[in-house]
Amino acid sequence: MFKNICDHVDDPIEAMFKRLSEDAHPDKIDLGIGVFRDDAGNVPVMRAVRQAEQQLFDQNQPKSYLSPLGNADYCADLEVLALGADHPVVKQGRIVSAQTPGAGSALRAGAEFVQKLSPGSVVWVSTPVWGHQVEFFEKAGLKIRSYRYYDKLNCSSDFAGMVEDLQQMQANDLLLLHGCCHNPTGHDLDLDQWNEIADLVIEKGVIPFVDVAYQGFGAGIEADVAGLKLFANRVPQMLLTVSSSKSFGIYRERAGLLSVILPADAKDIGSVRRSLRDTVRQLYFMAPNHGAAIVHEIMSTPELTTLWRDELDATRAHIIKMRSKLRKTIEAANPDFDASFLESQNGMFSCLPISDEEQLLMEREFHIYMLPNARVNVAAMNDAQSKTLADAFAYIRAQRLAETQQASA
Ligand SMILES: Cc1ncc(COP(=O)(O)O)c(C=O)c1O
């Protein structure tokens, strides 16, 4: 049996990280992994997190199993953080949640949940897409269809293309949307567009699946979920995943949320909860607790909540500053290029308008490593690295121009 493993091929993301680790250049640049780094290049631990951990330690909490659905207090906290305590979905008790080992597991468990209820359902995902989402859905047995979302080579939204493609959705298909700070493009829908997509969802009878992984990294903790709140208020039912990895900086502690939002006339919420419990139990048995307990400690201790909000605001301010700097550095090295998209996009990521071959050329010539779609982690870059990236981009563009001129000569 194990001999078959010999033919195993890395997926594109793993393959990039392998090339990065094999590159011996002392100044190689990792713009791939989705973590926030401060000016010194460290992945900081929030003070609110450290204090919450100390409080938990002092409380001498037990370590026995919770339940497959995980930490219920955490679930309630995240429902409120994402939707607001006054949201009709929360007030009417139309939401059933599981705390998962991160949002990656929430996506995988959500896919499994759908597959059990409606095997082989179609999931519509954006182009470009965060590749792991496709993997989670396909491995559960769901079918992938793509909709246009963002024109990478022109650094612009393709909302018209999105709406045109989504006209083909059929009743009970799933529509995957990113709540904010779209991965990989950083391009988000505005409120009018959320409304238009809600119209389409209602008209077609499709089930939205919204993934929120970067709340607080875009325009603000509340502003980042304004579209989601509006949308959840309009559509009858929905799946929702939320990550605490980035918003609380607890990546390796693995805390996420998978929620099912039910129609107002749903009769048997208890059955939905039991079905969700069975789905996650069959996948990984029990959820880990430490990350979820940290988040609940922060959200239930007013001073820690304030401290966390301040720290998250500072993180966002740093990212916005880095976006602005990168724009200026790229435009300085490429005077004929408009890099304003870097400032209008949100969160950690943006895509450079280069082809896959040009991305590999950047790796070879400049030792700069990015995820597929030339996804750059703006939040992981220092000034020197942004200068190298800008110069590399100028080099690529000059090469491209020379090739075009040669071809037309
Ligand atoms: C859009 C999106 N969803 C989900 C996740 C998974 O996050 P977690 O670390 O909570 O598993 C990520 C992580 O990068 C992401 O970008």
GROMACS .gro file of C-alpha atoms in nm, residues 34-354:
model
  321
   34GLY     CA    1  -0.047   3.414   0.580
   35VAL     CA    2   0.078   3.556   0.908
   36PHE     CA    3   0.115   3.913   1.028
   37ARG     CA    4   0.472   4.024   1.102
   38ASP     CA    5   0.575   4.339   1.287
   39ASP     CA    6   0.856   4.576   1.179
   40ALA     CA    7   1.113   4.343   1.334
   41GLY     CA    8   0.983   4.048   1.131
   42ASN     CA    9   0.832   3.872   1.432
   43VAL     CA   10   0.485   3.717   1.449
   44PRO     CA   11   0.381   3.897   1.769
   45VAL     CA   12   0.170   3.744   2.043
   46MET     CA   13  -0.094   3.994   2.154
   47ARG     CA   14  -0.067   4.114   2.513
   48ALA     CA   15  -0.439   4.041   2.555
   49VAL     CA   16  -0.367   3.679   2.461
   50ARG     CA   17  -0.077   3.646   2.706
   51GLN     CA   18  -0.285   3.796   2.988
   52ALA     CA   19  -0.580   3.571   2.907
   53GLU     CA   20  -0.347   3.269   2.916
   54GLN     CA   21  -0.217   3.378   3.255
   55GLN     CA   22  -0.573   3.414   3.387
   56LEU     CA   23  -0.663   3.069   3.253
   57PHE     CA   24  -0.355   2.921   3.415
   58ASP     CA   25  -0.443   3.084   3.748
   59GLN     CA   26  -0.798   2.945   3.727
   60ASN     CA   27  -0.650   2.594   3.713
   61GLN     CA   28  -0.915   2.485   3.464
   62PRO     CA   29  -0.981   2.115   3.399
   63LYS     CA   30  -0.861   1.944   3.081
   64SER     CA   31  -1.122   1.677   3.028
   65TYR     CA   32  -1.319   1.657   2.700
   66LEU     CA   33  -1.577   1.923   2.623
   67SER     CA   34  -1.794   1.798   2.336
   68PRO     CA   35  -1.742   1.754   1.962
   69LEU     CA   36  -1.909   2.097   1.928
   70GLY     CA   37  -1.628   2.244   2.137
   71ASN     CA   38  -1.640   2.548   2.359
   72ALA     CA   39  -1.998   2.682   2.362
   73ASP     CA   40  -1.899   3.015   2.523
   74TYR     CA   41  -1.652   3.074   2.243
   75CYS     CA   42  -1.921   2.995   1.986
   76ALA     CA   43  -2.154   3.253   2.141
   77ASP     CA   44  -1.872   3.513   2.151
   78LEU     CA   45  -1.787   3.463   1.785
   79GLU     CA   46  -2.148   3.467   1.671
   80VAL     CA   47  -2.180   3.808   1.837
   81LEU     CA   48  -1.844   3.931   1.707
   82ALA     CA   49  -1.931   3.842   1.349
   83LEU     CA   50  -2.301   3.934   1.345
   84GLY     CA   51  -2.357   4.164   1.645
   85ALA     CA   52  -2.566   4.091   1.955
   86ASP     CA   53  -2.867   4.268   1.804
   87HIS     CA   54  -2.865   4.082   1.476
   88PRO     CA   55  -3.200   3.910   1.406
   89VAL     CA   56  -3.022   3.579   1.340
   90VAL     CA   57  -2.867   3.591   1.688
   91LYS     CA   58  -3.172   3.729   1.866
   92GLN     CA   59  -3.405   3.473   1.707
   93GLY     CA   60  -3.167   3.189   1.793
   94ARG     CA   61  -3.145   3.081   1.428
   95ILE     CA   62  -2.776   2.997   1.447
   96VAL     CA   63  -2.620   2.666   1.545
   97SER     CA   64  -2.242   2.654   1.585
   98ALA     CA   65  -1.948   2.426   1.640
   99GLN     CA   66  -1.608   2.541   1.760
  100THR     CA   67  -1.362   2.382   1.525
  101PRO     CA   68  -0.982   2.341   1.513
  102GLY     CA   69  -0.947   2.659   1.305
  103ALA     CA   70  -1.152   2.777   1.010
  104GLY     CA   71  -0.973   2.532   0.781
  105SER     CA   72  -1.144   2.251   0.971
  106ALA     CA   73  -1.466   2.452   0.973
  107LEU     CA   74  -1.457   2.467   0.593
  108ARG     CA   75  -1.380   2.096   0.570
  109ALA     CA   76  -1.651   2.005   0.824
  110GLY     CA   77  -1.897   2.241   0.655
  111ALA     CA   78  -1.828   2.066   0.325
  112GLU     CA   79  -1.883   1.728   0.490
  113PHE     CA   80  -2.207   1.851   0.646
  114VAL     CA   81  -2.333   1.960   0.302
  115GLN     CA   82  -2.219   1.636   0.143
  116LYS     CA   83  -2.418   1.433   0.396
  117LEU     CA   84  -2.734   1.632   0.328
  118SER     CA   85  -2.697   1.682  -0.043
  119PRO     CA   86  -2.423   1.463  -0.194
  120GLY     CA   87  -2.229   1.602  -0.490
  121SER     CA   88  -2.367   1.956  -0.452
  122VAL     CA   89  -2.205   2.227  -0.662
  123VAL     CA   90  -1.999   2.494  -0.484
  124TRP     CA   91  -1.926   2.818  -0.670
  125VAL     CA   92  -1.585   2.965  -0.583
  126SER     CA   93  -1.417   3.286  -0.694
  127THR     CA   94  -1.143   3.318  -0.954
  128PRO     CA   95  -0.885   3.355  -0.821
  129VAL     CA   96  -0.945   3.131  -0.522
  130TRP     CA   97  -0.759   3.034  -0.206
  131GLY     CA   98  -0.665   2.686  -0.327
  132HIS     CA   99  -0.722   2.506   0.003
  133GLN     CA  100  -1.092   2.587  -0.014
  134VAL     CA  101  -1.121   2.391  -0.337
  135GLU     CA  102  -0.935   2.104  -0.175
  136PHE     CA  103  -1.166   2.099   0.130
  137PHE     CA  104  -1.481   2.095  -0.083
  138GLU     CA  105  -1.361   1.845  -0.342
  139LYS     CA  106  -1.233   1.599  -0.083
  140ALA     CA  107  -1.579   1.597   0.075
  141GLY     CA  108  -1.726   1.501  -0.264
  142LEU     CA  109  -1.866   1.837  -0.370
  143LYS     CA  110  -1.827   1.974  -0.723
  144ILE     CA  111  -1.652   2.302  -0.795
  145ARG     CA  112  -1.765   2.570  -1.039
  146SER     CA  113  -1.587   2.903  -1.068
  147TYR     CA  114  -1.714   3.254  -1.102
  148ARG     CA  115  -1.516   3.556  -1.220
  149TYR     CA  116  -1.436   3.788  -0.932
  150TYR     CA  117  -1.117   3.979  -0.992
  151ASP     CA  118  -0.916   4.062  -1.302
  152LYS     CA  119  -0.566   3.995  -1.179
  153LEU     CA  120  -0.373   4.126  -1.478
  154ASN     CA  121  -0.564   4.457  -1.472
  155CYS     CA  122  -0.576   4.476  -1.091
  156SER     CA  123  -0.950   4.542  -1.096
  157SER     CA  124  -1.282   4.404  -0.978
  158ASP     CA  125  -1.490   4.195  -1.219
  159PHE     CA  126  -1.828   4.231  -1.053
  160ALA     CA  127  -2.012   4.228  -1.387
  161GLY     CA  128  -1.841   3.896  -1.472
  162MET     CA  129  -1.928   3.763  -1.127
  163VAL     CA  130  -2.299   3.842  -1.165
  164GLU     CA  131  -2.303   3.701  -1.519
  165ASP     CA  132  -2.142   3.373  -1.408
  166LEU     CA  133  -2.366   3.342  -1.104
  167GLN     CA  134  -2.672   3.356  -1.328
  168GLN     CA  135  -2.593   2.991  -1.398
  169MET     CA  136  -2.634   2.885  -1.036
  170GLN     CA  137  -2.906   2.628  -0.973
  171ALA     CA  138  -3.130   2.587  -0.668
  172ASN     CA  139  -2.941   2.435  -0.372
  173ASP     CA  140  -2.597   2.509  -0.516
  174LEU     CA  141  -2.359   2.667  -0.266
  175LEU     CA  142  -2.198   3.005  -0.317
  176LEU     CA  143  -1.867   3.061  -0.138
  177LEU     CA  144  -1.799   3.424  -0.047
  178HIS     CA  145  -1.531   3.581   0.169
  179GLY     CA  146  -1.666   3.799   0.449
  180CYS     CA  147  -1.378   4.047   0.422
  181CYS     CA  148  -1.016   4.082   0.308
  182HIS     CA  149  -1.064   3.832   0.025
  183ASN     CA  150  -0.787   3.575   0.001
  184PRO     CA  151  -0.593   3.599  -0.232
  185THR     CA  152  -0.694   3.933  -0.390
  186GLY     CA  153  -0.770   4.169  -0.098
  187HIS     CA  154  -1.064   4.292  -0.305
  188ASP     CA  155  -1.399   4.304  -0.122
  189LEU     CA  156  -1.759   4.359  -0.227
  190ASP     CA  157  -1.915   4.692  -0.128
  191LEU     CA  158  -2.251   4.704   0.049
  192ASP     CA  159  -2.449   4.754  -0.273
  193GLN     CA  160  -2.278   4.451  -0.422
  194TRP     CA  161  -2.354   4.240  -0.112
  195ASN     CA  162  -2.717   4.343  -0.160
  196GLU     CA  163  -2.711   4.251  -0.527
  197ILE     CA  164  -2.563   3.909  -0.450
  198ALA     CA  165  -2.831   3.860  -0.181
  199ASP     CA  166  -3.097   3.929  -0.448
  200LEU     CA  167  -2.939   3.667  -0.670
  201VAL     CA  168  -2.912   3.412  -0.387
  202ILE     CA  169  -3.280   3.456  -0.303
  203GLU     CA  170  -3.389   3.446  -0.668
  204LYS     CA  171  -3.192   3.130  -0.744
  205GLY     CA  172  -3.251   2.951  -0.412
  206VAL     CA  173  -2.881   2.890  -0.354
  207ILE     CA  174  -2.712   2.852  -0.016
  208PRO     CA  175  -2.439   3.102   0.065
  209PHE     CA  176  -2.127   2.987   0.250
  210VAL     CA  177  -1.941   3.284   0.391
  211ASP     CA  178  -1.583   3.250   0.513
  212VAL     CA  179  -1.460   3.521   0.753
  213ALA     CA  180  -1.090   3.481   0.825
  214TYR     CA  181  -0.959   3.836   0.872
  215GLN     CA  182  -1.210   4.034   1.077
  216GLY     CA  183  -1.037   4.354   1.190
  217PHE     CA  184  -0.765   4.347   0.923
  218GLY     CA  185  -0.948   4.555   0.661
  219ALA     CA  186  -1.145   4.866   0.755
  220GLY     CA  187  -1.228   4.793   1.121
  221ILE     CA  188  -1.359   4.521   1.349
  222GLU     CA  189  -1.723   4.618   1.285
  223ALA     CA  190  -1.675   4.767   0.937
  224ASP     CA  191  -1.528   4.439   0.810
  225VAL     CA  192  -1.849   4.249   0.880
  226ALA     CA  193  -2.097   4.518   0.769
  227GLY     CA  194  -2.157   4.335   0.439
  228LEU     CA  195  -2.194   4.001   0.615
  229LYS     CA  196  -2.448   4.142   0.864
  230LEU     CA  197  -2.657   4.293   0.588
  231PHE     CA  198  -2.636   3.975   0.383
  232ALA     CA  199  -2.725   3.744   0.677
  233ASN     CA  200  -3.027   3.960   0.742
  234ARG     CA  201  -3.154   3.911   0.389
  235VAL     CA  202  -3.082   3.551   0.294
  236PRO     CA  203  -3.300   3.282   0.452
  237GLN     CA  204  -3.020   3.038   0.532
  238MET     CA  205  -2.645   3.027   0.524
  239LEU     CA  206  -2.328   2.851   0.632
  240LEU     CA  207  -2.065   3.060   0.805
  241THR     CA  208  -1.705   2.994   0.900
  242VAL     CA  209  -1.494   3.224   1.116
  243SER     CA  210  -1.125   3.205   1.199
  244SER     CA  211  -0.963   3.333   1.519
  245SER     CA  212  -0.614   3.263   1.386
  246LYS     CA  213  -0.547   3.610   1.251
  247SER     CA  214  -0.787   3.832   1.449
  248PHE     CA  215  -0.641   3.704   1.777
  249GLY     CA  216  -0.298   3.602   1.643
  250ILE     CA  217  -0.338   3.246   1.778
  251TYR     CA  218  -0.268   3.062   1.453
  252ARG     CA  219  -0.129   2.742   1.603
  253GLU     CA  220  -0.388   2.717   1.880
  254ARG     CA  221  -0.652   2.625   1.620
  255ALA     CA  222  -0.975   2.802   1.703
  256GLY     CA  223  -1.246   2.850   1.443
  257LEU     CA  224  -1.621   2.844   1.407
  258LEU     CA  225  -1.865   2.662   1.181
  259SER     CA  226  -2.221   2.795   1.197
  260VAL     CA  227  -2.542   2.698   1.029
  261ILE     CA  228  -2.793   2.981   1.000
  262LEU     CA  229  -3.143   2.845   0.965
  263PRO     CA  230  -3.455   2.985   0.804
  264ALA     CA  231  -3.693   3.172   1.036
  265ASP     CA  232  -3.948   2.887   1.011
  266ALA     CA  233  -3.698   2.608   1.088
  267LYS     CA  234  -3.871   2.358   1.312
  268ASP     CA  235  -3.610   2.128   1.461
  269ILE     CA  236  -3.297   2.319   1.554
  270GLY     CA  237  -3.201   2.040   1.794
  271SER     CA  238  -3.168   1.798   1.502
  272VAL     CA  239  -2.944   2.041   1.316
  273ARG     CA  240  -2.722   2.070   1.623
  274ARG     CA  241  -2.702   1.692   1.663
  275SER     CA  242  -2.626   1.647   1.294
  276LEU     CA  243  -2.349   1.907   1.313
  277ARG     CA  244  -2.212   1.738   1.626
  278ASP     CA  245  -2.207   1.400   1.452
  279THR     CA  246  -2.038   1.545   1.144
  280VAL     CA  247  -1.749   1.694   1.338
  281ARG     CA  248  -1.719   1.392   1.569
  282GLN     CA  249  -1.685   1.161   1.268
  283LEU     CA  250  -1.410   1.384   1.129
  284TYR     CA  251  -1.188   1.458   1.428
  285PHE     CA  252  -1.378   1.345   1.739
  286MET     CA  253  -1.324   1.645   1.970
  287ALA     CA  254  -1.225   2.009   1.929
  288PRO     CA  255  -0.914   2.151   2.102
  289ASN     CA  256  -0.992   2.406   2.371
  290HIS     CA  257  -0.692   2.628   2.445
  291GLY     CA  258  -0.738   2.883   2.164
  292ALA     CA  259  -1.113   2.900   2.217
  293ALA     CA  260  -1.065   2.945   2.593
  294ILE     CA  261  -0.822   3.233   2.528
  295VAL     CA  262  -1.073   3.405   2.302
  296HIS     CA  263  -1.355   3.360   2.554
  297GLU     CA  264  -1.135   3.491   2.835
  298ILE     CA  265  -1.063   3.801   2.628
  299MET     CA  266  -1.424   3.854   2.525
  300SER     CA  267  -1.556   3.807   2.879
  301THR     CA  268  -1.300   4.031   3.053
  302PRO     CA  269  -1.377   4.396   2.964
  303GLU     CA  270  -1.015   4.519   3.011
  304LEU     CA  271  -0.885   4.240   2.790
  305THR     CA  272  -1.151   4.310   2.527
  306THR     CA  273  -1.038   4.674   2.515
  307LEU     CA  274  -0.672   4.575   2.502
  308TRP     CA  275  -0.740   4.322   2.223
  309ARG     CA  276  -0.936   4.579   2.021
  310ASP     CA  277  -0.651   4.830   2.057
  311GLU     CA  278  -0.395   4.572   1.951
  312LEU     CA  279  -0.602   4.462   1.653
  313ASP     CA  280  -0.651   4.826   1.553
  314ALA     CA  281  -0.272   4.872   1.569
  315THR     CA  282  -0.222   4.562   1.353
  316ARG     CA  283  -0.462   4.699   1.094
  317ALA     CA  284  -0.292   5.042   1.103
  318HIS     CA  285   0.043   4.872   1.037
  319ILE     CA  286  -0.098   4.680   0.740
  320ILE     CA  287  -0.251   4.997   0.594
  321LYS     CA  288   0.084   5.174   0.636
  322MET     CA  289   0.266   4.885   0.462
  323ARG     CA  290   0.013   4.894   0.176
  324SER     CA  291   0.073   5.264   0.127
  325LYS     CA  292   0.452   5.221   0.142
  326LEU     CA  293   0.447   4.934  -0.107
  327ARG     CA  294   0.235   5.137  -0.346
  328LYS     CA  295   0.484   5.426  -0.331
  329THR     CA  296   0.786   5.197  -0.367
  330ILE     CA  297   0.635   5.014  -0.665
  331GLU     CA  298   0.533   5.337  -0.836
  332ALA     CA  299   0.881   5.485  -0.775
  333ALA     CA  300   1.041   5.186  -0.949
  334ASN     CA  301   0.768   5.173  -1.218
  335PRO     CA  302   0.671   5.537  -1.288
  336ASP     CA  303   0.418   5.440  -1.558
  337PHE     CA  304   0.235   5.191  -1.333
  338ASP     CA  305  -0.070   5.270  -1.118
  339ALA     CA  306  -0.041   5.068  -0.797
  340SER     CA  307  -0.334   5.239  -0.624
  341PHE     CA  308  -0.510   4.902  -0.603
  342LEU     CA  309  -0.272   4.819  -0.317
  343GLU     CA  310  -0.428   5.091  -0.106
  344SER     CA  311  -0.790   5.025  -0.197
  345GLN     CA  312  -0.765   4.653  -0.118
  346ASN     CA  313  -0.801   4.508   0.231
  347GLY     CA  314  -0.614   4.283   0.467
  348MET     CA  315  -0.295   4.089   0.427
  349PHE     CA  316  -0.301   3.999   0.061
  350SER     CA  317  -0.292   4.143  -0.288
  351CYS     CA  318  -0.202   3.980  -0.619
  352LEU     CA  319   0.069   4.119  -0.843
  353PRO     CA  320  -0.030   4.145  -1.210
  354ILE     CA  321   0.222   3.890  -1.333
   0.00000   0.00000   0.00000
